[in-house]
Coordinates of C-alpha atoms and ligand atoms in Angstrom, one line a residue:
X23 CA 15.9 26.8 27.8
X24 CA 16.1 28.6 24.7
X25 CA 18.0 31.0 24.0
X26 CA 20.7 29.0 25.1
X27 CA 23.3 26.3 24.5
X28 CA 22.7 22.9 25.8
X29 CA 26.3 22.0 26.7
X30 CA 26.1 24.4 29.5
X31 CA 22.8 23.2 31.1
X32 CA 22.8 20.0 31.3
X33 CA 26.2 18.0 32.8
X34 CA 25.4 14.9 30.6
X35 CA 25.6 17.4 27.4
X36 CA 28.7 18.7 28.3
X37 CA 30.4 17.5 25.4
X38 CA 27.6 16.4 23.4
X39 CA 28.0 16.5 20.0
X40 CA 25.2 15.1 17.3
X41 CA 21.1 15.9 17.3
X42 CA 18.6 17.2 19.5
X43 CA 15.1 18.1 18.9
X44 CA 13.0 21.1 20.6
X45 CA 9.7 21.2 20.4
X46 CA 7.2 24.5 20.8
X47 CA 3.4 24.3 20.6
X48 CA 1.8 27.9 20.6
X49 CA -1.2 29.6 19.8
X50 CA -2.1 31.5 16.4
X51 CA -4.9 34.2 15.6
X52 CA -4.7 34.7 11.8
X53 CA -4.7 38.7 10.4
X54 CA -5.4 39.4 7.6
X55 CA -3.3 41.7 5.5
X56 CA -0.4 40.2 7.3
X57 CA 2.6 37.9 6.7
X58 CA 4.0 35.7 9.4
X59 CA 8.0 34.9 9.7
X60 CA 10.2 32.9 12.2
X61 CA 13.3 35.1 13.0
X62 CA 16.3 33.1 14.1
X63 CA 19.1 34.9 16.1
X64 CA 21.2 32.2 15.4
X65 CA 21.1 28.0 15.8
X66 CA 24.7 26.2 16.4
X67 CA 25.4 24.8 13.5
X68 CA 22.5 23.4 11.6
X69 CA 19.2 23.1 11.8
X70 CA 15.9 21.2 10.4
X71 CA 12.6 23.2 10.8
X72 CA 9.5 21.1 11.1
X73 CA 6.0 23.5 11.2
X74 CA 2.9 21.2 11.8
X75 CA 4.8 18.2 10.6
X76 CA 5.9 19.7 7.9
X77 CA 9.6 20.6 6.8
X78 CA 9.9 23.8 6.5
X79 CA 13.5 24.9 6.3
X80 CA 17.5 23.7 6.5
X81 CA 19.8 26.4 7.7
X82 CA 23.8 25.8 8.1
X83 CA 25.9 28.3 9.8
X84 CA 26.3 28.9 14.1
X85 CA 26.7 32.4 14.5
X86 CA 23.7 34.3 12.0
X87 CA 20.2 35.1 12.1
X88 CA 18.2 33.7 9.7
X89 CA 14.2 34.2 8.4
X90 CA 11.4 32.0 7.2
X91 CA 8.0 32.6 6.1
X92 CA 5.4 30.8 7.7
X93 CA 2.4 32.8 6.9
X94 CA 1.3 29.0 5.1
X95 CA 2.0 27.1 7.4
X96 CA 0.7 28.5 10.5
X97 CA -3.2 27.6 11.3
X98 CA -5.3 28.6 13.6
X99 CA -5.6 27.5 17.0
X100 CA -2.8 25.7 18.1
X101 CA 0.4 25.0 16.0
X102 CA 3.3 22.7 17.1
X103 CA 7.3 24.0 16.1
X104 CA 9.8 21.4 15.7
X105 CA 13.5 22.7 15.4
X106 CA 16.1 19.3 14.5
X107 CA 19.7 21.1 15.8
X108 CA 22.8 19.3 14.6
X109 CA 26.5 20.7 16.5
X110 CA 28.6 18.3 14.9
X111 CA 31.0 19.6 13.7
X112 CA 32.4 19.1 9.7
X113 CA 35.9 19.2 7.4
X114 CA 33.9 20.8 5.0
X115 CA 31.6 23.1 7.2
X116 CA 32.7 26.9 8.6
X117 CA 34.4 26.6 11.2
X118 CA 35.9 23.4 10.2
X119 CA 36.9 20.5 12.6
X120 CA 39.3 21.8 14.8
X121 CA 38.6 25.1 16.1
X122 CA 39.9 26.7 20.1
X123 CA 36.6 27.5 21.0
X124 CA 33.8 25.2 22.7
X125 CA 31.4 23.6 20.3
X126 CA 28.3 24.9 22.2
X127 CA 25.2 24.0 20.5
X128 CA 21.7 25.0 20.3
X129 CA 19.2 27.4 19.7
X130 CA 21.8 30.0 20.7
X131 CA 19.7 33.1 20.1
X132 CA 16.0 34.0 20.4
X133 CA 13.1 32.6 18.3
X134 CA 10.7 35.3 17.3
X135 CA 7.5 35.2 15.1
X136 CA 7.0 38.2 13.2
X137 CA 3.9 39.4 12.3
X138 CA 3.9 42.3 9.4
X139 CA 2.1 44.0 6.5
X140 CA 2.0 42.1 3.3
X141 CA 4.3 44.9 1.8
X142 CA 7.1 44.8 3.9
X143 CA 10.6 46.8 4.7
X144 CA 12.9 44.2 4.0
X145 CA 16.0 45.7 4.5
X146 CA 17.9 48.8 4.8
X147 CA 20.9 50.7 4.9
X148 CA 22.2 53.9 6.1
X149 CA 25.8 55.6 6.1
X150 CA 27.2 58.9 6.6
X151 CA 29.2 59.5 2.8
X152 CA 32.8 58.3 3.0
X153 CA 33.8 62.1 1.6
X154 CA 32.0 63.4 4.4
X155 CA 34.0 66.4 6.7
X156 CA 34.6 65.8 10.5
X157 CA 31.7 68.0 11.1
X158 CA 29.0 70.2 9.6
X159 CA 26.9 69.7 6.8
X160 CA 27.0 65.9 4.8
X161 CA 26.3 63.9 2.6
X162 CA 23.9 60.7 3.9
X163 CA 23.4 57.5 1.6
X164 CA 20.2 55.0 1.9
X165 CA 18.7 52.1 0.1
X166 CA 15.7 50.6 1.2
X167 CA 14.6 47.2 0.1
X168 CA 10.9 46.1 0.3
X169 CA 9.7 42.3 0.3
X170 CA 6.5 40.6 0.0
X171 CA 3.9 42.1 -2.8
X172 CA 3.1 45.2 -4.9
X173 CA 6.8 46.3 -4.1
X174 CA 7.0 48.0 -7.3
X175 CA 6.2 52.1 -7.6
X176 CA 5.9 51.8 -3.7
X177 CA 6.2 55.5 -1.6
X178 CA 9.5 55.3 0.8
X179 CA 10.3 57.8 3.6
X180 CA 13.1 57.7 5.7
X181 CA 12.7 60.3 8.1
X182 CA 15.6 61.2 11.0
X183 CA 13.5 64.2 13.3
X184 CA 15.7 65.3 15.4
X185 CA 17.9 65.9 12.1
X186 CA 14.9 67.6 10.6
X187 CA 15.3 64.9 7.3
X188 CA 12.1 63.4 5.5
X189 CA 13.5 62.2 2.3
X190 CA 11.1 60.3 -0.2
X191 CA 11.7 58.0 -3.0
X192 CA 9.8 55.6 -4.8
X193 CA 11.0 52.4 -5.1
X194 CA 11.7 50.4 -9.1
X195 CA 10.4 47.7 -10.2
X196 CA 12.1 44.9 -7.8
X197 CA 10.7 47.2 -4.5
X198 CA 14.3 49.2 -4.4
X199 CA 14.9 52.8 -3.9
X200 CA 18.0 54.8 -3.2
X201 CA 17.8 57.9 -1.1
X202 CA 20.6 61.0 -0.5
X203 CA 20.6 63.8 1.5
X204 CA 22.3 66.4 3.2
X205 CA 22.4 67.2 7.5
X206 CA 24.3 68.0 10.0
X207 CA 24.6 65.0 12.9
X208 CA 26.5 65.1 15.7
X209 CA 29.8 62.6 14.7
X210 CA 29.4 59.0 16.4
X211 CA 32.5 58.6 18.4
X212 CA 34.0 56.5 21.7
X213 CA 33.7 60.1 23.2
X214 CA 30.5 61.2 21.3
X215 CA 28.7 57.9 21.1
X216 CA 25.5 59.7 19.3
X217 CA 22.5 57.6 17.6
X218 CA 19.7 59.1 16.2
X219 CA 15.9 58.1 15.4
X220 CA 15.8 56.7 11.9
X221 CA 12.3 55.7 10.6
X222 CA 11.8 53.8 7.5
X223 CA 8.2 53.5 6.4
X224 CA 6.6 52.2 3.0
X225 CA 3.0 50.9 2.4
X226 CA 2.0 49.8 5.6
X227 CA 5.0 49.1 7.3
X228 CA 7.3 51.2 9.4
X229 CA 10.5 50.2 11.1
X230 CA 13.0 52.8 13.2
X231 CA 16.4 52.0 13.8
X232 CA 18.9 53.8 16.5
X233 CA 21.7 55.1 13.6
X234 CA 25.2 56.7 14.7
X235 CA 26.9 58.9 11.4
X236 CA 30.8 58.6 11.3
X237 CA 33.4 57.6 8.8
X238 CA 36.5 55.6 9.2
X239 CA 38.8 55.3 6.5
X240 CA 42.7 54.8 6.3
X241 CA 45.6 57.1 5.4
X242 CA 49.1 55.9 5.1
X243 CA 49.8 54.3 8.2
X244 CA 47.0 55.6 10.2
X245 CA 43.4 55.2 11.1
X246 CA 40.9 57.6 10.9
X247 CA 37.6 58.1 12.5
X248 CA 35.8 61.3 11.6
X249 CA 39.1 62.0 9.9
X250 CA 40.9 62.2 12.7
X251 CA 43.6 59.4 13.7
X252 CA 42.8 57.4 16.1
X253 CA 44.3 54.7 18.3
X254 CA 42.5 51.1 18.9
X255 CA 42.8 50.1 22.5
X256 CA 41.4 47.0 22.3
X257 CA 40.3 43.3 23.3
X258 CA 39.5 40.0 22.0
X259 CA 36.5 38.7 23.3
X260 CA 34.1 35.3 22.8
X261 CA 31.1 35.2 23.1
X262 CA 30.7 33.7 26.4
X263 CA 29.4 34.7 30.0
X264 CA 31.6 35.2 33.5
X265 CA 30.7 32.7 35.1
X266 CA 31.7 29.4 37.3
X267 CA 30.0 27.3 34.9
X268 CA 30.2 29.9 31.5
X269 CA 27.5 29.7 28.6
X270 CA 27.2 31.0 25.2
X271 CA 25.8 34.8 26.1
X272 CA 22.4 35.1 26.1
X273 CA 20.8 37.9 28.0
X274 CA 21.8 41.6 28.7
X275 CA 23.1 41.3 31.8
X276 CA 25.7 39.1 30.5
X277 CA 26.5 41.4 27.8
X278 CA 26.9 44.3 30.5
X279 CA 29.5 42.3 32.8
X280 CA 31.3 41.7 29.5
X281 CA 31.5 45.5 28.7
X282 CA 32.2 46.8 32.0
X283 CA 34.9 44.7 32.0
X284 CA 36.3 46.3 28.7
X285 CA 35.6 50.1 29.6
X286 CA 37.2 49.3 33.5
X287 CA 40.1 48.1 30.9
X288 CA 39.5 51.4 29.2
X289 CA 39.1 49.9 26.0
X290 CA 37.1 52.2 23.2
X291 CA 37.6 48.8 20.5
X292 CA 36.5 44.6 21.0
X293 CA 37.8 42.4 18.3
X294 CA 34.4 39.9 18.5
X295 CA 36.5 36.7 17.8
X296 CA 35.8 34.3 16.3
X297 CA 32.4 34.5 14.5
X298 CA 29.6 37.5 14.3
X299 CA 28.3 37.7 18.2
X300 CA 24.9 38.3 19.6
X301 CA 23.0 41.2 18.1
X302 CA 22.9 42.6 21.4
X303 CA 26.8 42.7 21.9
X304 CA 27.1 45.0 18.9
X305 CA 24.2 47.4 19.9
X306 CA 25.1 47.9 23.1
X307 CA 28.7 48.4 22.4
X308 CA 27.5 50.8 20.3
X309 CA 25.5 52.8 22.9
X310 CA 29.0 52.9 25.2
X311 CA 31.4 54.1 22.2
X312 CA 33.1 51.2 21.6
X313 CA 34.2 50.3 18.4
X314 CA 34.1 46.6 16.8
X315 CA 35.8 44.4 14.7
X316 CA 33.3 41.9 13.6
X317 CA 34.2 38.5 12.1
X318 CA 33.2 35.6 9.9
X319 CA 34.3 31.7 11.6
X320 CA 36.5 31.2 8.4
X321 CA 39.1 30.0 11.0
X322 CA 42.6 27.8 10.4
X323 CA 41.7 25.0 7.9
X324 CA 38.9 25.8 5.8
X325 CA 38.4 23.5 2.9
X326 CA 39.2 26.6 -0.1
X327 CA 38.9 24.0 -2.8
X328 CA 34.9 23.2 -1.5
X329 CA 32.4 25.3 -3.8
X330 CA 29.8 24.6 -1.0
X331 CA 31.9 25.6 1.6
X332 CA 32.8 29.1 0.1
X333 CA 29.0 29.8 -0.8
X334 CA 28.2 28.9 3.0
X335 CA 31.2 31.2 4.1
X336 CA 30.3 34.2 2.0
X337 CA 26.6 33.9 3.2
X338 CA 27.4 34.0 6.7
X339 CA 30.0 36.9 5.2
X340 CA 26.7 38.7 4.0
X341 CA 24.0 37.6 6.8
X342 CA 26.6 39.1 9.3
X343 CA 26.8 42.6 6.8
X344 CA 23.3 42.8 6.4
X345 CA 23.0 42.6 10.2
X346 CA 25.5 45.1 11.4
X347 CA 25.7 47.4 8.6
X348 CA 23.9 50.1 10.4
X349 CA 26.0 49.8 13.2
X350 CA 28.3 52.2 13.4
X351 CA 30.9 51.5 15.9
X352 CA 31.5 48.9 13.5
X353 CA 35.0 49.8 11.8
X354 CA 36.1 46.4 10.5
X355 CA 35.2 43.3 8.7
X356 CA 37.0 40.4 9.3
X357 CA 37.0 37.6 6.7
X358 CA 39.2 35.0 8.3
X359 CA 41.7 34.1 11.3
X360 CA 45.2 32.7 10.6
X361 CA 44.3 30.7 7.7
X362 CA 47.2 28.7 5.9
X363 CA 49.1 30.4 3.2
X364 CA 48.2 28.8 -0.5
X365 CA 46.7 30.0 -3.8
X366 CA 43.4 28.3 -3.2
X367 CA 43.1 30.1 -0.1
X368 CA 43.9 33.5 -1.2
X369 CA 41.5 33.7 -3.9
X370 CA 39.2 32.2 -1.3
X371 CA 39.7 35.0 0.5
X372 CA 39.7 37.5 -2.1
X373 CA 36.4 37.1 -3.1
X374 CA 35.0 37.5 0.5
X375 CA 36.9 40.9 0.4
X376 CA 35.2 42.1 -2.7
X377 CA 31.7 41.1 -1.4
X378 CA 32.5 42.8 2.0
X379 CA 33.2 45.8 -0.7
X380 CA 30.5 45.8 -2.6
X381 CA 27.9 45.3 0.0
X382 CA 29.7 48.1 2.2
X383 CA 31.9 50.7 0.8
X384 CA 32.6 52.4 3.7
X385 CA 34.3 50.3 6.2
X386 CA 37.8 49.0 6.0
X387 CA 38.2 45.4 5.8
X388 CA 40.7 42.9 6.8
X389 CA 41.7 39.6 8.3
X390 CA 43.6 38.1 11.6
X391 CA 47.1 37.3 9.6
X392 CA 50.3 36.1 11.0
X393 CA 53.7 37.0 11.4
X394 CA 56.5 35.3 9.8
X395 CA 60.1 35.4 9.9
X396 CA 62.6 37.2 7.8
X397 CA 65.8 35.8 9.4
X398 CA 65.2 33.6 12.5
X399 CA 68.4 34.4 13.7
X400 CA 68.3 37.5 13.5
X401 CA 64.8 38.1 15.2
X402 CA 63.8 39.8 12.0
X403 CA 60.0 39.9 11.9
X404 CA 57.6 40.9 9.4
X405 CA 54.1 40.1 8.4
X406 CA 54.1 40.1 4.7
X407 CA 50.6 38.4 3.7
X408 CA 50.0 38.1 -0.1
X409 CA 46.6 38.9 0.9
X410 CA 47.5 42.5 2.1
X411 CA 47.1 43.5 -1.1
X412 CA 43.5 43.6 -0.6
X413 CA 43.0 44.5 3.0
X414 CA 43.1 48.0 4.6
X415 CA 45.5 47.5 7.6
X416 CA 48.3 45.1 8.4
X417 CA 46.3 43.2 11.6
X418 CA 47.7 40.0 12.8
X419 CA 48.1 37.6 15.6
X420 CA 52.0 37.0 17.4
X421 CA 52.7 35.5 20.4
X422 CA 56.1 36.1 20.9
X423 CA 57.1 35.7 24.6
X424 CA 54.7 32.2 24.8
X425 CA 54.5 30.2 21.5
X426 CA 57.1 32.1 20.4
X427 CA 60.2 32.0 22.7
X428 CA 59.9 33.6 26.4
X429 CA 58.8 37.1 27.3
X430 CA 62.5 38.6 27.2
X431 CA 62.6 37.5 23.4
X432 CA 60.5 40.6 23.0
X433 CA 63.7 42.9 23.4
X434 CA 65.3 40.9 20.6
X435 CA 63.0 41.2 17.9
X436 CA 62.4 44.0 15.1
X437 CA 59.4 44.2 13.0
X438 CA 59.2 45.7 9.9
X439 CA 56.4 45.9 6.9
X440 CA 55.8 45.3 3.2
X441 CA 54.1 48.6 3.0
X442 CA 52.5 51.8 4.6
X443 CA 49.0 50.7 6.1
X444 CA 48.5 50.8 9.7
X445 CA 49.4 48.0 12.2
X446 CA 46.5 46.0 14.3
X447 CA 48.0 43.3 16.4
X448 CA 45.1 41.4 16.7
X449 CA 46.0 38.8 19.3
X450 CA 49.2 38.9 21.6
X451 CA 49.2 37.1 25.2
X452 CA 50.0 34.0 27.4
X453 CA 48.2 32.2 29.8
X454 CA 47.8 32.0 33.8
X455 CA 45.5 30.6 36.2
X456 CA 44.1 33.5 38.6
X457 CA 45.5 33.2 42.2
X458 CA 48.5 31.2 41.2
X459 CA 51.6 33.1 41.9
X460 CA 55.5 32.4 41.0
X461 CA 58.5 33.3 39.4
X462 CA 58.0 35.4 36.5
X463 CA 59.9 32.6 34.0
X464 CA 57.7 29.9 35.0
X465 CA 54.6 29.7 32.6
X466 CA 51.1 30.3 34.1
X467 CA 51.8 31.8 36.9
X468 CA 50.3 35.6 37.0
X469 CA 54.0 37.1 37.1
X470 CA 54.7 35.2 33.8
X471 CA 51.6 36.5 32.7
X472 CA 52.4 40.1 33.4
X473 CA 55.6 40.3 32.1
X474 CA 54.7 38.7 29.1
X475 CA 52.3 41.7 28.8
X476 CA 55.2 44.2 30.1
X477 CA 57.8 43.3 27.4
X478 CA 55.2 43.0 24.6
X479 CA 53.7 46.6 25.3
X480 CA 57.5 47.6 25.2
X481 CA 58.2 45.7 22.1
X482 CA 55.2 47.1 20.1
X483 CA 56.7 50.6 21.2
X484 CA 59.0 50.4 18.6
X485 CA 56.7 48.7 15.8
X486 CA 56.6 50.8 13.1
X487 CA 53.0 52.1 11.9
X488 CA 51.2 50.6 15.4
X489 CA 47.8 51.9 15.6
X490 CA 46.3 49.2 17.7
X491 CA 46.1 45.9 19.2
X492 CA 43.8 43.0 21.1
X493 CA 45.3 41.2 23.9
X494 CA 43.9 37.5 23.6
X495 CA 41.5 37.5 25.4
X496 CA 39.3 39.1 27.7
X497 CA 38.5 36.2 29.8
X498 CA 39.5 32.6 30.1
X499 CA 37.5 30.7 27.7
X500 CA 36.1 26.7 27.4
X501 CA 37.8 25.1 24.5
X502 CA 38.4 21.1 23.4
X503 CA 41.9 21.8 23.3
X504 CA 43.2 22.6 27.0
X505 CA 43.5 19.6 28.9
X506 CA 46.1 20.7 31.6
X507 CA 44.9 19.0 34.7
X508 CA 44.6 21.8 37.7
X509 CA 46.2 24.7 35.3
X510 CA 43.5 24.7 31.9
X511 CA 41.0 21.7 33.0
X512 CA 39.3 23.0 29.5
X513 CA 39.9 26.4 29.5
X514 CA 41.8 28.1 27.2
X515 CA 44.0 30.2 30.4
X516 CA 44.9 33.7 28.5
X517 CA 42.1 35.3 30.0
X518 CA 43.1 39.3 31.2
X519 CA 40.3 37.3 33.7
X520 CA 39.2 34.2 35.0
X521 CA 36.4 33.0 34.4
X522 CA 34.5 34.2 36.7
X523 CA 35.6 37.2 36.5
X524 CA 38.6 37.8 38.8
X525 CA 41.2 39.8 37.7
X526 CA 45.4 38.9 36.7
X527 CA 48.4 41.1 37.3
X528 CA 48.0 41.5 33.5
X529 CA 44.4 42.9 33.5
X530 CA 46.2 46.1 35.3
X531 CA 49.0 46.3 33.4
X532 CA 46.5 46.5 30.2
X533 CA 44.7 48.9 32.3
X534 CA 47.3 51.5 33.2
X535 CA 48.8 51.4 29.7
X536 CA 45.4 52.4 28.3
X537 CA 44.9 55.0 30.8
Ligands
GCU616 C1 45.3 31.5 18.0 C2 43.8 31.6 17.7 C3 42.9 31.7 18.9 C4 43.5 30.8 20.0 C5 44.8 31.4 20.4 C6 45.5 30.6 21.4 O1 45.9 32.7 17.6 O2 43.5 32.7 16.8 O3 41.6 31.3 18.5 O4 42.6 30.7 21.1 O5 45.7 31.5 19.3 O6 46.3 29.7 21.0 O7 45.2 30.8 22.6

């Protein structure tokens, strides 16, 4: 079936790693006037794409959509799709070899054909001006890039009616055109999760959009949305469905029983680990008022000395931008996830921040860092990242009270900062398995579990500058990597819930403290 990963429907492909081919014959009715493009959601990890017997396109990368124009290729009548996937997994690819997620492959996401006008929106982009007040009258900023031909001298509108905005432009020579204008939207918030109409039309072509207006920006040590400060009560989440036998997420109704998991948690934030989710997560955590922290797979070992494998990381970077940035419950781009300290690395990393930048100035930016120690002894703690320098808040992953000594280490500790930028914990946690109950010093049991969770809440009570966290993880998770027979049996056993869905001690603790 596609959309969907192959591991997960068939028992012999469980752990298949390597080729598979799909196959799609369909009918075609040329149009004239009209160009034709396969739309990817995404296709785990590479891909061949054979139209007619022909070769039409390689495209690397699991978690991004990706476009190809067939419109010479298609014929009429009947036309046979071939799509070559390859999962296995590479040193120099992104993620790398080892990574605590399942390898599912496949053709993920859907497979559209696209039929449009020859002159073509090809892209656009709409945010509320960073400078812009908590309410009232502002400042909106728009580009608008066209594709195909004739693109230059070309008419745009974007028009927002319920805001009363029709603002023109004509585009230059390569078929670009900025627009600004003033209204007065209601603020996108958790509480206030507004979206309005936007519709973009040039030449023949018109395409509307559901757009939310907000800031978020940083001050000192605190977060602001709509200039106010705000706290993240968050989650880390992958991409995969409650269920007895789990698969990558593929429909709504998936999405939904993740979500209503997250607001019952009374979360208003979802750190999207590890890699940019489906489309549909974002949107429709966007209709609910919950922010997201949206992330690149640059994850642990990345080969920073590889040319190619920077230019594949900063085009997912950009494919997952170009995707999301009309979102706006979208605060944060992530550009990697505990990746080893070194020089190579941090200019690695540095240049994915400045793209992040220049493709969207108004978000804040970051990474999943980690913690390191001061004085051992001591229990001095600090997280003191030379790549803070770059990044808008001080997010990282600790797990003290499981990796990192037992839960009552968290009275012991004290954290303290380089500098004044607010503090995302972006995973804390230990694991259990559901329904089996203990002592509370005797690892995955529930009551370990929950007062784990119990003496970490306490301990980030006296963490200077906290302004969120992300318990890992929502929900136990498949990954290579937990073999326990009877306790992980290939899940990853942090889950707030099981797998299917039933809920720890801890997903009530998490629960009340958000309340
Ligand atoms: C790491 C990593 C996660 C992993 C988690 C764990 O911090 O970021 O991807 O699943 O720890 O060990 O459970």
């Amino acid at each position: 079936t596609v959309p969907n990963d192959w591991n997960s429907q068939y028992e012999d492909l469980y752990l298949y790693e390597g080729k598979i081919w799909y196959r799609r014959n369909f009918d075609f009715i040329p149009q004239a006037g009209k160009r034709h493009f396969l739309h990817f959601g995404a296709v785990n990890y590479e891909c061949e794409v054979g139209l007619n017997g022909e070769l039409i396109a390689r495209h690397e990368g699991g978690y991004t959509p990706f476009d190809i124009e067939v419109t010479d290729f298609l014929k009429e009548g009947n036309n046979e799709l071939t799509v070559i996937v390859d999962n296995t997994r590479r040193r120099d690819a992104v993620p790398t070899v080892n990574s605590d997620w399942w390898n599912y492959g496949g053709i993920t996401r859907s497979v559209e054909l696209l039929s449009i006008p020859d002159t073509y929106v090809r892209n656009y982009y709409v945010a509320m001006d960073k400078s812009a007040p908590s309410s009232g009258t502002a400042l909106i900023n728009a580009w608008v890039q066209l594709g195909g031909e004739d693109l230059a001298s070309r008419k745009v509108t974007l028009a927002i009616p319920e805001l009363d905005v029709e603002a023109q432009a004509v585009t230059d020579a390569d078929g670009y055109a900025e627009l600004s204008f003033k209204a007065d939207p209601g603020r996108w918030s958790p509480e206030t999760p507004v979206l309005y109409d936007v519709i973009v039309s040039a030449a023949a072509d018109k395409v509307s959009d559901r757009i939310g207006f907000r800031t978020v920006a940083v001050k000192g040590d605190k977060i602001l949305l709509n200039g106010k400060q705000i706290f993240l009560r968050g989650c880390a989440v992958h991409e995969e469905s409650i269920s007895q036998n789990p698969e990558r997420v593929n429909t709504r109704e998936e999405v939904e029983a993740l979500l209503d998991v997250a607001q019952e948690m009374n979360c208003n934030f979802l750190r999207l680990a590890h890699y940019p989710h489906n489309e549909m997560m974002v949107r429709m955590a966007e209709e609910r008022g919950i922010m997201v922290w949206d992330e690149i797979p640059c994850y642990w070992s990345i080969m920073w000395e590889n040319q190619q494998t920077y230019e594949n990381t900063q085009q997912q970077l950009v494919d997952m931008i170009s995707r999301d940035m009309n979102r706006a419950n979208v605060i944060i781009w992530s550009v990697a996830n505990e990746t080893p300290r070194c020089p190579e690395r941090l200019e690695f990393l540095r240049k994915l921040i400045d793209k992040c930048r220049e493709m969207d100035p108004t978000r804040l930016v970051s990474a999943a860092m980690e913690k390191r120690y001061i004085d051992r002894e001591a229990g001095l703690l600090t997280m003191d990242d030379e790549l803070l320098e770059y990044a808008d808040i001080i997010s990282f992953n600790q797990y003290v009270g499981w990796y990192d000594g037992s839960s009552d280490k968290c009275d012991k500790v004290v954290w303290q900062f380089p500098m004044l930028k607010p503090v995302l914990v972006t995973e804390f946690g230990g694991g259990a398995v559901y329904g089996n109950h203990g002592p509370d010093t005797e690892r995955f049991t529930e009551e370990y579990m929950e007062k784990l969770y119990i003496k970490n809440l306490e301990m980030f009570s006296r963490m200077p500058q906290f302004s969120g966290l992300c318990p890992w993880v929502l929900k136990d998770f498949r990954s290579p990597k937990r073999h326990l027979a009877g306790i992980q049996d290939d899940y990853n056993r942090k889950g707030l819930i099981s797998e299917k869905g039933e809920k720890k001690k801890a997903f009530h603790v998490m629960r009340k403290y958000y309340e």
